[in-house]
């Protein structure tokens, strides 16, 4: 019985399915078409996916930059006094302290090429208008740093990459003119709010560094912020906190030293000072102003 049934089934199925040459050709063609269609669909899906990832990364970068701009425009960051550097990065705190640098009467510092890594700038102490750093692009990005700093940034970038952390360069060098434009815009904003010219200038300086007074004008600092969340909560920040000093970088404006730096807490802003000094500052907890004796 069983044999018979199987035989019948076999017979009926072979009867129902005796493809002609044309049928076979048609079904092969159909299969190929289906295959081609699925490949095309997969390619479209992959393309759309990659496109979305690129756009979302780009948006996150823009958002992060906007976040920083928002933070900087909502919190005062007044700059103080500063000083040109001393030769050694070792413990000689007796810097050439220049007195009297104010926002109204800033001192133009001399760029001491021998001790370039120790230069401090702020609204009272500014680099010369005509100063032009030797700039290079870093890590195949659109951002530039002073050539002397760039190599150190790239070394740090590559070391972090090995640990699975990407220290995306978001804002490096800024020209004197860009800084001036940003600053003047802020002054105009406050004048529009009804402040006198002097008041507007003072208020603007707490938010945007006057031209020549930003570490970005020197090409010594990089804002590393290409993330969506608060930078302090990121793997990038954790890595930098643990390792940046080994590459000569310091977090220039720590949270607990705002009264000394007169600049808001900026966990994304990393400045090159050299390995020796970076380690010393990290170990001692001092900021550059304290180290230089101008706090
Ligand atoms: Zn910065």
mmCIF file of C-alpha atoms and ligand atoms in Angstrom:
data_model
loop_
_atom_site.group_PDB
_atom_site.id
_atom_site.type_symbol
_atom_site.label_atom_id
_atom_site.label_comp_id
_atom_site.label_asym_id
_atom_site.label_seq_id
_atom_site.Cartn_x
_atom_site.Cartn_y
_atom_site.Cartn_z
ATOM 1 C CA UNK A 1 0.000 0.000 0.000
ATOM 2 C CA UNK A 2 2.673 2.323 0.995
ATOM 3 C CA UNK A 3 4.677 1.611 -2.156
ATOM 4 C CA UNK A 4 1.689 2.176 -4.306
ATOM 5 C CA UNK A 5 0.905 5.471 -2.694
ATOM 6 C CA UNK A 6 4.459 6.666 -3.125
ATOM 7 C CA UNK A 7 4.454 5.520 -6.705
ATOM 8 C CA UNK A 8 1.213 7.397 -7.347
ATOM 9 C CA UNK A 9 2.519 10.493 -5.762
ATOM 10 C CA UNK A 10 5.681 10.248 -7.779
ATOM 11 C CA UNK A 11 3.739 9.638 -10.927
ATOM 12 C CA UNK A 12 1.385 12.513 -10.383
ATOM 13 C CA UNK A 13 4.117 14.910 -9.466
ATOM 14 C CA UNK A 14 6.259 13.958 -12.467
ATOM 15 C CA UNK A 15 3.188 14.269 -14.630
ATOM 16 C CA UNK A 16 2.445 17.674 -13.307
ATOM 17 C CA UNK A 17 6.029 18.796 -13.643
ATOM 18 C CA UNK A 18 7.558 17.915 -16.965
ATOM 19 C CA UNK A 19 9.137 21.169 -18.024
ATOM 20 C CA UNK A 20 9.806 21.798 -21.649
ATOM 21 C CA UNK A 21 13.012 23.434 -22.835
ATOM 22 C CA UNK A 22 11.183 26.741 -23.138
ATOM 23 C CA UNK A 23 9.735 26.375 -19.645
ATOM 24 C CA UNK A 24 13.176 25.720 -18.228
ATOM 25 C CA UNK A 25 14.598 28.700 -20.070
ATOM 26 C CA UNK A 26 11.770 30.875 -18.821
ATOM 27 C CA UNK A 27 12.161 29.721 -15.252
ATOM 28 C CA UNK A 28 15.958 30.226 -15.359
ATOM 29 C CA UNK A 29 15.376 33.672 -16.720
ATOM 30 C CA UNK A 30 12.883 34.363 -13.965
ATOM 31 C CA UNK A 31 15.294 33.089 -11.323
ATOM 32 C CA UNK A 32 18.065 35.251 -12.708
ATOM 33 C CA UNK A 33 15.802 38.254 -12.790
ATOM 34 C CA UNK A 34 14.800 37.579 -9.193
ATOM 35 C CA UNK A 35 18.429 37.231 -8.181
ATOM 36 C CA UNK A 36 19.325 40.462 -9.953
ATOM 37 C CA UNK A 37 16.422 42.221 -8.300
ATOM 38 C CA UNK A 38 17.477 41.074 -4.835
ATOM 39 C CA UNK A 39 21.069 42.150 -5.482
ATOM 40 C CA UNK A 40 19.832 45.541 -6.617
ATOM 41 C CA UNK A 41 17.552 45.836 -3.602
ATOM 42 C CA UNK A 42 20.406 44.880 -1.260
ATOM 43 C CA UNK A 43 22.660 47.429 -2.943
ATOM 44 C CA UNK A 44 20.012 50.143 -2.596
ATOM 45 C CA UNK A 45 19.443 49.269 1.071
ATOM 46 C CA UNK A 46 23.210 49.303 1.708
ATOM 47 C CA UNK A 47 23.599 52.614 -0.114
ATOM 48 C CA UNK A 48 20.737 54.210 1.802
ATOM 49 C CA UNK A 49 22.179 52.838 5.056
ATOM 50 C CA UNK A 50 25.644 54.232 4.390
ATOM 51 C CA UNK A 51 24.165 57.532 3.268
ATOM 52 C CA UNK A 52 22.128 57.767 6.487
ATOM 53 C CA UNK A 53 25.203 56.998 8.603
ATOM 54 C CA UNK A 54 27.237 59.708 6.846
ATOM 55 C CA UNK A 55 24.450 62.272 7.193
ATOM 56 C CA UNK A 56 23.852 61.402 10.836
ATOM 57 C CA UNK A 57 27.576 61.661 11.653
ATOM 58 C CA UNK A 58 27.721 65.014 9.879
ATOM 59 C CA UNK A 59 24.645 66.253 11.739
ATOM 60 C CA UNK A 60 26.101 65.090 15.041
ATOM 61 C CA UNK A 61 29.257 67.058 14.322
ATOM 62 C CA UNK A 62 27.290 70.169 13.477
ATOM 63 C CA UNK A 63 25.093 69.707 16.534
ATOM 64 C CA UNK A 64 28.129 69.292 18.753
ATOM 65 C CA UNK A 65 29.672 72.458 17.359
ATOM 66 C CA UNK A 66 26.402 74.310 17.813
ATOM 67 C CA UNK A 67 26.198 73.002 21.369
ATOM 68 C CA UNK A 68 29.589 74.436 22.136
ATOM 69 C CA UNK A 69 28.665 77.735 20.540
ATOM 70 C CA UNK A 70 25.493 77.757 22.654
ATOM 71 C CA UNK A 71 27.428 76.999 25.825
ATOM 72 C CA UNK A 72 29.960 79.669 25.022
ATOM 73 C CA UNK A 73 27.285 82.221 24.333
ATOM 74 C CA UNK A 74 25.375 81.495 27.533
ATOM 75 C CA UNK A 75 28.208 81.328 30.055
ATOM 76 C CA UNK A 76 30.612 84.144 30.749
ATOM 77 C CA UNK A 77 34.255 83.419 30.089
ATOM 78 C CA UNK A 78 36.321 86.387 31.046
ATOM 79 C CA UNK A 79 39.986 86.305 30.319
ATOM 80 C CA UNK A 80 42.705 87.564 32.629
ATOM 81 C CA UNK A 81 46.358 88.328 32.469
ATOM 82 C CA UNK A 82 49.149 86.326 31.042
ATOM 83 C CA UNK A 83 52.827 86.076 30.472
ATOM 84 C CA UNK A 84 55.383 84.992 27.977
ATOM 85 C CA UNK A 85 57.120 81.722 28.676
ATOM 86 C CA UNK A 86 60.278 80.545 30.365
ATOM 87 C CA UNK A 87 62.880 78.363 28.681
ATOM 88 C CA UNK A 88 62.477 75.135 30.595
ATOM 89 C CA UNK A 89 59.337 73.207 31.205
ATOM 90 C CA UNK A 90 60.735 72.172 34.547
ATOM 91 C CA UNK A 91 59.811 73.722 37.782
ATOM 92 C CA UNK A 92 60.942 77.325 37.265
ATOM 93 C CA UNK A 93 57.875 79.349 38.053
ATOM 94 C CA UNK A 94 59.713 82.648 37.803
ATOM 95 C CA UNK A 95 58.288 83.683 34.467
ATOM 96 C CA UNK A 96 58.684 87.090 32.913
ATOM 97 C CA UNK A 97 55.480 88.398 34.386
ATOM 98 C CA UNK A 98 54.174 91.323 32.421
ATOM 99 C CA UNK A 99 51.828 93.534 34.354
ATOM 100 C CA UNK A 100 49.027 95.677 33.114
ATOM 101 C CA UNK A 101 47.511 93.685 30.301
ATOM 102 C CA UNK A 102 43.818 94.464 30.207
ATOM 103 C CA UNK A 103 41.091 94.176 27.672
ATOM 104 C CA UNK A 104 41.226 97.938 27.049
ATOM 105 C CA UNK A 105 44.968 98.074 27.059
ATOM 106 C CA UNK A 106 46.243 94.659 26.058
ATOM 107 C CA UNK A 107 49.888 93.788 25.967
ATOM 108 C CA UNK A 108 51.153 92.421 22.690
ATOM 109 C CA UNK A 109 53.353 89.492 23.564
ATOM 110 C CA UNK A 110 56.529 88.539 21.780
ATOM 111 C CA UNK A 111 56.447 85.068 20.354
ATOM 112 C CA UNK A 112 59.449 83.396 21.911
ATOM 113 C CA UNK A 113 60.173 80.676 19.397
ATOM 114 C CA UNK A 114 62.552 78.921 21.796
ATOM 115 C CA UNK A 115 59.778 78.516 24.358
ATOM 116 C CA UNK A 116 56.802 78.616 22.071
ATOM 117 C CA UNK A 117 55.011 75.834 23.934
ATOM 118 C CA UNK A 118 54.724 77.929 27.098
ATOM 119 C CA UNK A 119 52.936 80.937 25.603
ATOM 120 C CA UNK A 120 49.775 82.037 27.387
ATOM 121 C CA UNK A 121 47.252 84.226 25.631
ATOM 122 C CA UNK A 122 44.046 85.863 26.844
ATOM 123 C CA UNK A 123 42.177 89.139 26.444
ATOM 124 C CA UNK A 124 44.910 91.074 28.266
ATOM 125 C CA UNK A 125 47.813 89.451 26.463
ATOM 126 C CA UNK A 126 47.594 88.957 22.756
ATOM 127 C CA UNK A 127 49.654 87.740 19.907
ATOM 128 C CA UNK A 128 50.760 90.312 17.313
ATOM 129 C CA UNK A 129 48.202 91.003 14.579
ATOM 130 C CA UNK A 130 50.703 90.064 11.902
ATOM 131 C CA UNK A 131 51.643 86.732 13.516
ATOM 132 C CA UNK A 132 51.165 83.874 11.087
ATOM 133 C CA UNK A 133 51.687 80.338 12.328
ATOM 134 C CA UNK A 134 53.101 77.705 10.024
ATOM 135 C CA UNK A 135 49.957 75.654 9.594
ATOM 136 C CA UNK A 136 49.278 72.119 8.450
ATOM 137 C CA UNK A 137 46.115 70.076 8.148
ATOM 138 C CA UNK A 138 45.786 67.329 10.734
ATOM 139 C CA UNK A 139 44.506 63.761 10.439
ATOM 140 C CA UNK A 140 43.174 64.345 6.903
ATOM 141 C CA UNK A 141 40.598 66.752 8.326
ATOM 142 C CA UNK A 142 39.682 70.318 7.409
ATOM 143 C CA UNK A 143 41.316 71.524 10.616
ATOM 144 C CA UNK A 144 44.767 73.015 10.909
ATOM 145 C CA UNK A 145 47.307 73.318 13.703
ATOM 146 C CA UNK A 146 50.730 74.864 14.026
ATOM 147 C CA UNK A 147 53.185 72.497 12.343
ATOM 148 C CA UNK A 148 55.037 72.032 15.648
ATOM 149 C CA UNK A 149 51.853 70.867 17.344
ATOM 150 C CA UNK A 150 50.274 68.918 14.501
ATOM 151 C CA UNK A 151 52.703 65.995 14.707
ATOM 152 C CA UNK A 152 51.952 65.602 18.423
ATOM 153 C CA UNK A 153 48.224 65.710 17.778
ATOM 154 C CA UNK A 154 48.541 63.048 15.115
ATOM 155 C CA UNK A 155 50.607 60.844 17.413
ATOM 156 C CA UNK A 156 47.935 61.181 20.077
ATOM 157 C CA UNK A 157 45.180 60.614 17.528
ATOM 158 C CA UNK A 158 46.813 57.406 16.299
ATOM 159 C CA UNK A 159 47.419 56.099 19.817
ATOM 160 C CA UNK A 160 43.779 56.709 20.709
ATOM 161 C CA UNK A 161 42.673 55.021 17.511
ATOM 162 C CA UNK A 162 44.524 51.869 18.561
ATOM 163 C CA UNK A 163 42.409 51.929 21.724
ATOM 164 C CA UNK A 164 39.251 52.296 19.652
ATOM 165 C CA UNK A 165 38.817 56.005 20.351
ATOM 166 C CA UNK A 166 38.585 58.633 17.608
ATOM 167 C CA UNK A 167 39.772 62.097 18.615
ATOM 168 C CA UNK A 168 38.070 63.859 15.717
ATOM 169 C CA UNK A 169 39.558 67.303 15.132
ATOM 170 C CA UNK A 170 36.619 69.705 15.229
ATOM 171 C CA UNK A 171 38.143 73.147 15.577
ATOM 172 C CA UNK A 172 41.831 73.916 15.366
ATOM 173 C CA UNK A 173 43.422 77.097 14.049
ATOM 174 C CA UNK A 174 41.318 80.233 13.685
ATOM 175 C CA UNK A 175 42.624 83.318 11.939
ATOM 176 C CA UNK A 176 42.928 86.691 13.618
ATOM 177 C CA UNK A 177 40.319 87.990 11.178
ATOM 178 C CA UNK A 178 37.828 85.237 11.973
ATOM 179 C CA UNK A 179 38.266 85.884 15.668
ATOM 180 C CA UNK A 180 37.844 89.620 15.116
ATOM 181 C CA UNK A 181 34.687 89.075 13.100
ATOM 182 C CA UNK A 182 33.221 86.782 15.765
ATOM 183 C CA UNK A 183 34.140 89.193 18.521
ATOM 184 C CA UNK A 184 32.737 92.271 16.735
ATOM 185 C CA UNK A 185 29.525 90.414 16.015
ATOM 186 C CA UNK A 186 29.156 89.697 19.706
ATOM 187 C CA UNK A 187 29.852 93.346 20.584
ATOM 188 C CA UNK A 188 27.184 94.463 18.125
ATOM 189 C CA UNK A 189 24.776 91.978 19.626
ATOM 190 C CA UNK A 190 25.180 93.479 23.090
ATOM 191 C CA UNK A 191 24.996 97.027 21.746
ATOM 192 C CA UNK A 192 21.723 96.012 20.157
ATOM 193 C CA UNK A 193 20.589 94.914 23.605
ATOM 194 C CA UNK A 194 21.044 98.480 24.840
ATOM 195 C CA UNK A 195 24.500 98.219 26.427
ATOM 196 C CA UNK A 196 26.988 101.027 25.928
ATOM 197 C CA UNK A 197 29.911 100.385 23.593
ATOM 198 C CA UNK A 198 32.240 99.752 26.528
ATOM 199 C CA UNK A 199 29.806 97.471 28.330
ATOM 200 C CA UNK A 200 29.149 95.583 25.115
ATOM 201 C CA UNK A 201 32.875 95.042 24.596
ATOM 202 C CA UNK A 202 33.379 93.783 28.145
ATOM 203 C CA UNK A 203 30.410 91.450 27.896
ATOM 204 C CA UNK A 204 31.442 90.147 24.487
ATOM 205 C CA UNK A 205 34.942 89.366 25.744
ATOM 206 C CA UNK A 206 33.507 87.038 28.379
ATOM 207 C CA UNK A 207 32.022 84.942 25.605
ATOM 208 C CA UNK A 208 34.261 85.248 22.565
ATOM 209 C CA UNK A 209 37.989 85.789 22.997
ATOM 210 C CA UNK A 210 39.052 89.099 21.440
ATOM 211 C CA UNK A 211 41.202 88.719 18.323
ATOM 212 C CA UNK A 212 44.717 87.551 19.086
ATOM 213 C CA UNK A 213 43.824 86.269 22.525
ATOM 214 C CA UNK A 214 42.663 82.767 21.664
ATOM 215 C CA UNK A 215 44.854 79.681 21.718
ATOM 216 C CA UNK A 216 43.153 78.829 18.442
ATOM 217 C CA UNK A 217 44.789 81.948 16.921
ATOM 218 C CA UNK A 218 48.130 80.410 17.830
ATOM 219 C CA UNK A 219 47.239 77.043 16.351
ATOM 220 C CA UNK A 220 48.156 75.324 19.612
ATOM 221 C CA UNK A 221 44.723 74.049 20.631
ATOM 222 C CA UNK A 222 42.146 71.666 19.250
ATOM 223 C CA UNK A 223 38.492 71.375 20.169
ATOM 224 C CA UNK A 224 37.652 67.680 20.119
ATOM 225 C CA UNK A 225 33.899 67.514 20.149
ATOM 226 C CA UNK A 226 32.454 65.451 17.361
ATOM 227 C CA UNK A 227 30.012 63.651 19.585
ATOM 228 C CA UNK A 228 26.395 64.083 20.414
ATOM 229 C CA UNK A 229 26.523 63.795 24.163
ATOM 230 C CA UNK A 230 28.171 66.082 26.710
ATOM 231 C CA UNK A 231 31.883 65.642 26.005
ATOM 232 C CA UNK A 232 32.673 64.848 29.617
ATOM 233 C CA UNK A 233 30.635 61.642 29.334
ATOM 234 C CA UNK A 234 32.466 60.284 26.312
ATOM 235 C CA UNK A 235 35.145 57.657 25.808
ATOM 236 C CA UNK A 236 37.143 60.393 24.046
ATOM 237 C CA UNK A 237 37.208 62.525 27.179
ATOM 238 C CA UNK A 238 38.091 59.563 29.396
ATOM 239 C CA UNK A 239 40.949 58.621 27.076
ATOM 240 C CA UNK A 240 42.256 62.179 26.940
ATOM 241 C CA UNK A 241 42.109 62.541 30.708
ATOM 242 C CA UNK A 242 44.202 59.395 31.099
ATOM 243 C CA UNK A 243 46.608 59.768 28.176
ATOM 244 C CA UNK A 244 46.768 63.271 26.682
ATOM 245 C CA UNK A 245 49.642 64.378 28.918
ATOM 246 C CA UNK A 246 51.800 61.595 27.467
ATOM 247 C CA UNK A 247 51.507 63.434 24.151
ATOM 248 C CA UNK A 248 51.967 66.921 25.603
ATOM 249 C CA UNK A 249 48.335 68.057 25.754
ATOM 250 C CA UNK A 250 46.438 69.547 28.679
ATOM 251 C CA UNK A 251 42.809 70.350 29.301
ATOM 252 C CA UNK A 252 43.348 74.079 29.450
ATOM 253 C CA UNK A 253 40.155 75.168 31.214
ATOM 254 C CA UNK A 254 39.230 72.701 33.986
ATOM 255 C CA UNK A 255 35.982 72.852 35.914
ATOM 256 C CA UNK A 256 37.505 73.662 39.288
ATOM 257 C CA UNK A 257 39.830 76.412 38.035
ATOM 258 C CA UNK A 258 37.388 78.759 36.361
ATOM 259 C CA UNK A 259 38.084 81.446 38.929
ATOM 260 C CA UNK A 260 41.743 81.351 37.877
ATOM 261 C CA UNK A 261 41.493 80.840 34.127
ATOM 262 C CA UNK A 262 38.421 83.116 33.935
ATOM 263 C CA UNK A 263 37.212 80.857 31.199
ATOM 264 C CA UNK A 264 34.285 78.484 31.370
ATOM 265 C CA UNK A 265 34.859 74.769 31.819
ATOM 266 C CA UNK A 266 35.790 73.462 28.377
ATOM 267 C CA UNK A 267 36.391 69.695 28.488
ATOM 268 C CA UNK A 268 36.738 69.655 24.688
ATOM 269 C CA UNK A 269 39.586 72.190 24.475
ATOM 270 C CA UNK A 270 43.064 70.548 24.512
ATOM 271 C CA UNK A 271 46.203 72.642 24.293
ATOM 272 C CA UNK A 272 49.735 71.527 23.554
ATOM 273 C CA UNK A 273 52.390 72.516 26.102
ATOM 274 C CA UNK A 274 54.904 69.672 25.696
ATOM 275 C CA UNK A 275 55.079 66.314 27.415
ATOM 276 C CA UNK A 276 57.191 67.378 30.377
ATOM 277 C CA UNK A 277 54.982 70.288 31.385
ATOM 278 C CA UNK A 278 51.752 68.478 30.565
ATOM 279 C CA UNK A 279 52.709 65.694 32.965
ATOM 280 C CA UNK A 280 53.768 68.178 35.603
ATOM 281 C CA UNK A 281 50.507 70.083 35.357
ATOM 282 C CA UNK A 282 48.526 66.863 35.432
ATOM 283 C CA UNK A 283 50.340 65.601 38.525
ATOM 284 C CA UNK A 284 50.178 68.903 40.368
ATOM 285 C CA UNK A 285 46.673 69.870 39.295
ATOM 286 C CA UNK A 286 47.924 73.342 38.413
ATOM 287 C CA UNK A 287 46.683 75.313 35.429
ATOM 288 C CA UNK A 288 49.050 77.259 33.200
ATOM 289 C CA UNK A 289 48.314 80.565 34.976
ATOM 290 C CA UNK A 290 49.301 79.083 38.336
ATOM 291 C CA UNK A 291 52.383 77.428 36.919
ATOM 292 C CA UNK A 292 53.501 80.684 35.318
ATOM 293 C CA UNK A 293 52.766 82.633 38.457
ATOM 294 C CA UNK A 294 50.122 84.888 36.964
ATOM 295 C CA UNK A 295 47.068 83.456 38.705
HETATM 296 ZN ZN1 LIG B 1 38.754 75.737 22.005
#
